[in-house]
PDB file of C-alpha atoms in Angstrom:
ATOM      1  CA  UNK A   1      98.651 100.495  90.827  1.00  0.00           C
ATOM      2  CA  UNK A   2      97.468  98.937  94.120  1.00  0.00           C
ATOM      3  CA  UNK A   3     100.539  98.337  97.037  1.00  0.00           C
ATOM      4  CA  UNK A   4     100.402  94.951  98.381  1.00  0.00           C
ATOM      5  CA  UNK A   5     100.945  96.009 101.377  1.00  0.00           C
ATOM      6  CA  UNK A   6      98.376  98.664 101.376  1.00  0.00           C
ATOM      7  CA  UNK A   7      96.021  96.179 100.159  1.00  0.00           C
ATOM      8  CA  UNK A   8      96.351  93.891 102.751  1.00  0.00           C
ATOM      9  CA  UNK A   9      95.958  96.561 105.307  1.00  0.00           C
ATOM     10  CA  UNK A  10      92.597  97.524 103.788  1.00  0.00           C
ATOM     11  CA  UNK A  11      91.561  94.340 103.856  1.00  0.00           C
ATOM     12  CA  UNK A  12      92.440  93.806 107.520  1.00  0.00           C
ATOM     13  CA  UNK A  13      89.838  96.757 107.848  1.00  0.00           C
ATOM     14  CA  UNK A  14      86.951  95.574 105.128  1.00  0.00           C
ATOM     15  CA  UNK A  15      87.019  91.935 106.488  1.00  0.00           C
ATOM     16  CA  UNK A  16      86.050  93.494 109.815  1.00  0.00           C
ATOM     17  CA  UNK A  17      83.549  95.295 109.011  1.00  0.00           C
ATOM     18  CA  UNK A  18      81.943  92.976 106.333  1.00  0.00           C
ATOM     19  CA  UNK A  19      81.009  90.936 109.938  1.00  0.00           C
ATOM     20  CA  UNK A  20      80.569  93.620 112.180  1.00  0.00           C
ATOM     21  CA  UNK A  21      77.871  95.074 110.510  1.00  0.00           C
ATOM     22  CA  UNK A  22      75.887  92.292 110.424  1.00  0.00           C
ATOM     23  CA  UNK A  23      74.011  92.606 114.051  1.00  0.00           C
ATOM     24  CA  UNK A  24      73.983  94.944 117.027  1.00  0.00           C
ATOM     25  CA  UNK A  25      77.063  97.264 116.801  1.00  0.00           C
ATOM     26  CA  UNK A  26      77.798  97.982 113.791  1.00  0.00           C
ATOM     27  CA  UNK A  27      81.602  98.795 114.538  1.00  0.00           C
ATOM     28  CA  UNK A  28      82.106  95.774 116.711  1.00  0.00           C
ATOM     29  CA  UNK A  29      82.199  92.175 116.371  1.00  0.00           C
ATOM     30  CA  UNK A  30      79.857  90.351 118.463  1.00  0.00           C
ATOM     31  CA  UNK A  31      80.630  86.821 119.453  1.00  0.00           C
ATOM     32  CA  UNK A  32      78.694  85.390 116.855  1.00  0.00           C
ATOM     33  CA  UNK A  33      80.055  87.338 114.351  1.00  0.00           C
ATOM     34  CA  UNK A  34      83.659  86.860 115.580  1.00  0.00           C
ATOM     35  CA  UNK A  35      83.334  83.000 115.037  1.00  0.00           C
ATOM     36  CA  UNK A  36      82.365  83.377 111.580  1.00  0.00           C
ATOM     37  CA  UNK A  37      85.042  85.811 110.782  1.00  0.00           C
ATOM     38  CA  UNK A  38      87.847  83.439 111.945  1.00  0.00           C
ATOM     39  CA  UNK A  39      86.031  80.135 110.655  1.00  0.00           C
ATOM     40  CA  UNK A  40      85.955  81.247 107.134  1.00  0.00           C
ATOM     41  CA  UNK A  41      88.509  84.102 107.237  1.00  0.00           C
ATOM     42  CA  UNK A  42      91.043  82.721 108.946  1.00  0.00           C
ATOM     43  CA  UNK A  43      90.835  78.458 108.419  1.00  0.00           C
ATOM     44  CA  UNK A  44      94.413  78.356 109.268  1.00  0.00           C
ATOM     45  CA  UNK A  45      94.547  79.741 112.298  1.00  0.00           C
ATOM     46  CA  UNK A  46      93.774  77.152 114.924  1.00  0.00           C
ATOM     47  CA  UNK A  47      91.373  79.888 117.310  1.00  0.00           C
ATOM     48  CA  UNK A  48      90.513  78.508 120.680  1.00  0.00           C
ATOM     49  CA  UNK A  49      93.799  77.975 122.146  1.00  0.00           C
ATOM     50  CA  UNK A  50      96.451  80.113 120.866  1.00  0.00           C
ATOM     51  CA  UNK A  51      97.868  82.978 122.867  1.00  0.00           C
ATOM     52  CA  UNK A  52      96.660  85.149 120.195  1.00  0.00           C
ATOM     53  CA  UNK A  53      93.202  84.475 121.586  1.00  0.00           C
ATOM     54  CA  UNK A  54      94.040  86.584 124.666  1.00  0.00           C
ATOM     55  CA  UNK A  55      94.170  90.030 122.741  1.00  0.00           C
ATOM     56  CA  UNK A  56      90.277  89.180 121.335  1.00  0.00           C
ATOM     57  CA  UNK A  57      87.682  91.725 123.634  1.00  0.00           C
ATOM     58  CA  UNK A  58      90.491  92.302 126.133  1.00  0.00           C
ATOM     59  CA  UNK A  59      87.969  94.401 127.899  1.00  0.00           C
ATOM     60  CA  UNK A  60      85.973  91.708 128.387  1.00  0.00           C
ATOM     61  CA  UNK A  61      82.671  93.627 126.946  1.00  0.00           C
ATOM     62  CA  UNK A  62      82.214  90.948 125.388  1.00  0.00           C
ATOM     63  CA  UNK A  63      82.403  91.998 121.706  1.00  0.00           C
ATOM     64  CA  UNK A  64      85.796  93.056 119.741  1.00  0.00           C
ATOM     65  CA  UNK A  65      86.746  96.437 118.327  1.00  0.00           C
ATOM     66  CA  UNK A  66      88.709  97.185 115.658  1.00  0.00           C
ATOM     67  CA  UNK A  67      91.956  97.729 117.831  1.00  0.00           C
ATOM     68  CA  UNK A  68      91.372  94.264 119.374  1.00  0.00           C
ATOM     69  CA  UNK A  69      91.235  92.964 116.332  1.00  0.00           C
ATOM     70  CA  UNK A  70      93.996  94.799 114.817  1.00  0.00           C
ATOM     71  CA  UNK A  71      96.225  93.638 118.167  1.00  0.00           C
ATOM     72  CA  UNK A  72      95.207  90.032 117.659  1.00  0.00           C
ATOM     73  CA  UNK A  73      95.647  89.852 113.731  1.00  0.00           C
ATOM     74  CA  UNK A  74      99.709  91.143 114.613  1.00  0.00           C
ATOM     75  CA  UNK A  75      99.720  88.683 116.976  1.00  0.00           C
ATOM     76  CA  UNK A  76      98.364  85.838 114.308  1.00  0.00           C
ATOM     77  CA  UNK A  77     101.357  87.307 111.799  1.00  0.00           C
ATOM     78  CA  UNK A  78     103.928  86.653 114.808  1.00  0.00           C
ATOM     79  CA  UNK A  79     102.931  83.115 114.313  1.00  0.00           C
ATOM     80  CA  UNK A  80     103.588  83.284 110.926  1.00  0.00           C
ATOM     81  CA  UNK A  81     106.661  85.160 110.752  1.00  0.00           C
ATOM     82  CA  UNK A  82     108.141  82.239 113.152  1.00  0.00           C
ATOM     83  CA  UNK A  83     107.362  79.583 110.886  1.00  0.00           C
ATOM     84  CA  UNK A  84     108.677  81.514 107.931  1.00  0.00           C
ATOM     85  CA  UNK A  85     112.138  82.219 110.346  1.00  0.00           C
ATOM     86  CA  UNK A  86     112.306  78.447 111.970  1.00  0.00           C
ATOM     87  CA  UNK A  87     112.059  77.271 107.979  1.00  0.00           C
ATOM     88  CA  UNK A  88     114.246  79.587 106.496  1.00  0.00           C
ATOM     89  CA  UNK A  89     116.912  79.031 109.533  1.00  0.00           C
ATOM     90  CA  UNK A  90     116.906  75.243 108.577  1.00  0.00           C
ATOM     91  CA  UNK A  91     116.827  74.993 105.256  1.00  0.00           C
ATOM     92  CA  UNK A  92     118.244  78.244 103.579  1.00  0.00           C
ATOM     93  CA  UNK A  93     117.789  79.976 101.319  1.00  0.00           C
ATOM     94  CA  UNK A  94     114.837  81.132 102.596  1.00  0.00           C
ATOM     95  CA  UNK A  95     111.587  80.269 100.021  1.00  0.00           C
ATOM     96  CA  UNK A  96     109.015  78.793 102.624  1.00  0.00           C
ATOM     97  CA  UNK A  97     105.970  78.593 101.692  1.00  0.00           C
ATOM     98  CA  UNK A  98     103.388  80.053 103.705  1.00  0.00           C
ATOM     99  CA  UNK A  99     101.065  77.990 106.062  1.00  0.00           C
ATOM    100  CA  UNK A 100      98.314  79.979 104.517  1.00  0.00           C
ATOM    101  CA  UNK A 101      99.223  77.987 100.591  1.00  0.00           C
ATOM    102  CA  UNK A 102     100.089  81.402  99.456  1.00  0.00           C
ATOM    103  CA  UNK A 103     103.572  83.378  98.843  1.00  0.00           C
ATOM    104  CA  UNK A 104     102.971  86.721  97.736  1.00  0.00           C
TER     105      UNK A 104
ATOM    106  CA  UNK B   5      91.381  79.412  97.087  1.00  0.00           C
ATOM    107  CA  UNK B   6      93.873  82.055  98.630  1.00  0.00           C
ATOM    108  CA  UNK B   7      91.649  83.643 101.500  1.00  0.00           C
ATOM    109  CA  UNK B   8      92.306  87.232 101.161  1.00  0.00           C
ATOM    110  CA  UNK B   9      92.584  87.977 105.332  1.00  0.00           C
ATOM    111  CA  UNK B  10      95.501  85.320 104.756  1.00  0.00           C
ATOM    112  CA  UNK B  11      97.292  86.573 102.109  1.00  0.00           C
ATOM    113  CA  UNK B  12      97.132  90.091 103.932  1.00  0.00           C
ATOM    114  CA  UNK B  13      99.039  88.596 107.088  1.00  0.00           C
ATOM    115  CA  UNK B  14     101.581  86.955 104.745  1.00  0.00           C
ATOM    116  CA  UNK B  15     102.054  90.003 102.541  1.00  0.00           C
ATOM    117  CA  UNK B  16     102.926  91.606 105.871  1.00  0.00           C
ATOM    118  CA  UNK B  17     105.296  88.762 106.434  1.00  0.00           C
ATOM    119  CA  UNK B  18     107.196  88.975 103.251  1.00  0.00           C
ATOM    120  CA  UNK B  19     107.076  92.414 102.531  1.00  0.00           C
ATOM    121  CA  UNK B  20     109.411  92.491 105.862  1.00  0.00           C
ATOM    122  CA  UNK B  21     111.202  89.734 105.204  1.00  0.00           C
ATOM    123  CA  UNK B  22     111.603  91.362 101.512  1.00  0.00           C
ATOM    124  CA  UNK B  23     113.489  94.624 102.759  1.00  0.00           C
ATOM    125  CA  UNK B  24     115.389  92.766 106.371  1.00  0.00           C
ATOM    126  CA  UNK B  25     117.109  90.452 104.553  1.00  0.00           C
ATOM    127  CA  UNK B  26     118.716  92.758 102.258  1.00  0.00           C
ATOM    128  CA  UNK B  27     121.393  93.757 105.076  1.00  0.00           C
ATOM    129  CA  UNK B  28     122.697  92.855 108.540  1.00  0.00           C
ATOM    130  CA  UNK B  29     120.658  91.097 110.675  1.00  0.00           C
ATOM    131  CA  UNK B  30     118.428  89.563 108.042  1.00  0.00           C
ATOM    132  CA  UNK B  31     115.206  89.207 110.397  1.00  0.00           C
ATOM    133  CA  UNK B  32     115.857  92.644 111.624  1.00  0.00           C
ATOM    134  CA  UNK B  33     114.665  96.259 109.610  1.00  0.00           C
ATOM    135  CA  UNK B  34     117.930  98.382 109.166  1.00  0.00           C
ATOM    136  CA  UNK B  35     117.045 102.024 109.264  1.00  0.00           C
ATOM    137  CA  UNK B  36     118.097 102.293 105.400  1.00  0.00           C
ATOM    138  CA  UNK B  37     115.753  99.323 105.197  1.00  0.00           C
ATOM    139  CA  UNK B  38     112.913 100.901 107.212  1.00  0.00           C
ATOM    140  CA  UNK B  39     113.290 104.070 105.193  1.00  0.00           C
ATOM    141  CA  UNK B  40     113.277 102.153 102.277  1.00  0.00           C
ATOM    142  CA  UNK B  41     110.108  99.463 102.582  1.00  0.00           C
ATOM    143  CA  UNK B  42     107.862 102.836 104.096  1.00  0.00           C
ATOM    144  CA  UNK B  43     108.195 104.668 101.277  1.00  0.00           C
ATOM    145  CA  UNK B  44     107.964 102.011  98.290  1.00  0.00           C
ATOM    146  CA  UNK B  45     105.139  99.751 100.413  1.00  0.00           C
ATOM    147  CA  UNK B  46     103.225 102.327 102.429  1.00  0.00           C
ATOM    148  CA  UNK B  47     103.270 105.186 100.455  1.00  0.00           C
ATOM    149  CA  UNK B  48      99.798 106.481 101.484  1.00  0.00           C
ATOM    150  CA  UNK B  49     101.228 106.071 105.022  1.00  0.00           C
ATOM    151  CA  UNK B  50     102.681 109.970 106.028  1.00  0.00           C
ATOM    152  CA  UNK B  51     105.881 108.723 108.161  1.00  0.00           C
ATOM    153  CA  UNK B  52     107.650 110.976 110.111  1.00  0.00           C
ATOM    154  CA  UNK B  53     104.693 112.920 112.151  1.00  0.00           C
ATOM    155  CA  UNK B  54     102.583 110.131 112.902  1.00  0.00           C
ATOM    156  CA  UNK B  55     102.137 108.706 116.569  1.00  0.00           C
ATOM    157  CA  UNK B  56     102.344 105.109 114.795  1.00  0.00           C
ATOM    158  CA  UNK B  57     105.903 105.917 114.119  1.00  0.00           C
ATOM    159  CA  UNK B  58     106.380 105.251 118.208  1.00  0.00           C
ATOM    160  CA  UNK B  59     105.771 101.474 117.566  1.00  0.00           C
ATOM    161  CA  UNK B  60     108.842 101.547 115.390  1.00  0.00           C
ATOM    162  CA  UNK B  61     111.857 100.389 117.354  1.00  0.00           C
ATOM    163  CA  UNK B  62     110.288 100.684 120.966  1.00  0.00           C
ATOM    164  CA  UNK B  63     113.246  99.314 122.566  1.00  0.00           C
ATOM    165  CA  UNK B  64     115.539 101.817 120.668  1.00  0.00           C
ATOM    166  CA  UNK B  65     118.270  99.232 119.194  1.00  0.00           C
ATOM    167  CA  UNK B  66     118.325 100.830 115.879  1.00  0.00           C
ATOM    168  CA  UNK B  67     116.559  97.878 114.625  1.00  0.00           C
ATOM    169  CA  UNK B  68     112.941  97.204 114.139  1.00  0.00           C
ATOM    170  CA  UNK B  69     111.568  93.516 114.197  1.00  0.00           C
ATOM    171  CA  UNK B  70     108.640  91.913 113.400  1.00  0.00           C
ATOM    172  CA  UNK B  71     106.965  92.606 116.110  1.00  0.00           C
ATOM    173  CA  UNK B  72     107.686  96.251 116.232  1.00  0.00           C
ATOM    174  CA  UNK B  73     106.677  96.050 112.217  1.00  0.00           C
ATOM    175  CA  UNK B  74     103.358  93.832 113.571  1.00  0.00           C
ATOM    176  CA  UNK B  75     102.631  96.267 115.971  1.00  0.00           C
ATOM    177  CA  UNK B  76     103.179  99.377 113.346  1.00  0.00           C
ATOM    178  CA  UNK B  77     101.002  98.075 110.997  1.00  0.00           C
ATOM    179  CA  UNK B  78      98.639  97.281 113.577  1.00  0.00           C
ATOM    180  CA  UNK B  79      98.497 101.183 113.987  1.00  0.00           C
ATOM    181  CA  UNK B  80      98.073 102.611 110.780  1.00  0.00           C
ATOM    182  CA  UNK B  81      95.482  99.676 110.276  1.00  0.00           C
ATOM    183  CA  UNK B  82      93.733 101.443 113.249  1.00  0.00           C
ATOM    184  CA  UNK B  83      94.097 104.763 111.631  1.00  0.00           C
ATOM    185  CA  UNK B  84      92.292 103.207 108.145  1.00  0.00           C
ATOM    186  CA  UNK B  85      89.954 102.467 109.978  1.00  0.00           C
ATOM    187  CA  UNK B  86      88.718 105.619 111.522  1.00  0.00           C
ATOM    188  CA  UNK B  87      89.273 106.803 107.991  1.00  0.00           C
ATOM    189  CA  UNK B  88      86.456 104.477 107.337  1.00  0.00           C
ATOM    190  CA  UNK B  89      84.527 104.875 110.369  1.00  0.00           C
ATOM    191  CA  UNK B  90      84.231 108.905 109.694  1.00  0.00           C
ATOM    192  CA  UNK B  91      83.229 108.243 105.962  1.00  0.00           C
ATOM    193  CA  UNK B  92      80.790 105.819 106.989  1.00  0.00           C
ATOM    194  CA  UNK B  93      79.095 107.625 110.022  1.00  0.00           C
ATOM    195  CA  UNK B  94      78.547 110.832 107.584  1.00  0.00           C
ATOM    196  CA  UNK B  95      77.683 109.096 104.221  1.00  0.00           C
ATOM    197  CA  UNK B  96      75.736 105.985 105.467  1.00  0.00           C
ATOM    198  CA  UNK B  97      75.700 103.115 103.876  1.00  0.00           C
ATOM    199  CA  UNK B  98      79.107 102.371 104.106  1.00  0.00           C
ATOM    200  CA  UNK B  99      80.578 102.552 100.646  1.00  0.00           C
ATOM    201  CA  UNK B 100      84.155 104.305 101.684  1.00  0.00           C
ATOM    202  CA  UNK B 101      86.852 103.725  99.618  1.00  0.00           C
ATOM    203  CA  UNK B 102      89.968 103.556 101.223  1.00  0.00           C
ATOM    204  CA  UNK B 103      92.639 105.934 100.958  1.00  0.00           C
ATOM    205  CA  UNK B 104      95.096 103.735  99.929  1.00  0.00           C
ATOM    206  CA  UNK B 105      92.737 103.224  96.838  1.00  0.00           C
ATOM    207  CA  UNK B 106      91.571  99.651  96.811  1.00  0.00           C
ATOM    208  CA  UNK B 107      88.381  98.247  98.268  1.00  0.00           C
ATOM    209  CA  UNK B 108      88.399  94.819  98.393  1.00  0.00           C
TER     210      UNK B 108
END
């Protein structure tokens, strides 16, 4: 039987590399590809002015690797993780609902 | 529609939140709780010998929050996908299946 939380890490991995593979590099995502990832991949992340935008191609090479990608995606599920703590600190027990419409 | 790169960042969120709140600090990882959530949720995951295990509780208070957890998962994520990156480099195209045994 699949592990949640296993599952979720493989899809951290499958999601990148369904884009990455598209053009150029095959192991990282270009710009292009990095906007489609998080416009249909990640609709509920606001990109473009979070902090979390600072780990994407922190070597400024102007694509993003896996471990940027990895870094920024724990960054996006800090984000989370505070709305889940700042509802369940105000109206306990805690049973928020995620931002994403899902509570697995 | 659940996107599944969502779900995967709140399935890290409440797979945490699952085990912290079970004792103590209930946003913080005991090391019962630790123990406990590695070897039910990340079974596939070898703790104990790994360098990911250095992410856990990086500023040694015998707790481990979120974003030491973020930043763990971040690692083994990492360490998927090399798994993938190796399978794929020798047995183009890409068809790996992960070791956790899902390929979504």
């Amino acid at each position: 039987m699949a592990i949640p939380l296993e599952q979720a890490l493989a899809v951290m991995v499958s999601t990148f590399h369904k884009y990455s593979a598209r053009q150029g590099d095959k192991f990282k995502l270009s710009k292009a590809e990095l906007k489609e990832l998080l416009t249909k991949k990640l609709p509920s992340f606001q990109s473009g002015a979070g902090e979390c935008d600072n780990y994407l191609d922190v070597n400024k090479d102007n694509e993003v690797d896996f471990q940027e990608f990895a870094c920024f995606l724990a960054c996006v599920a800090m984000g989370f993780n505070d709305f889940f703590k700042d509802h369940c600190q105000k109206q306990p027990p805690c049973t928020a609902q995620f931002p994403v419409g899902s509570s697995p």
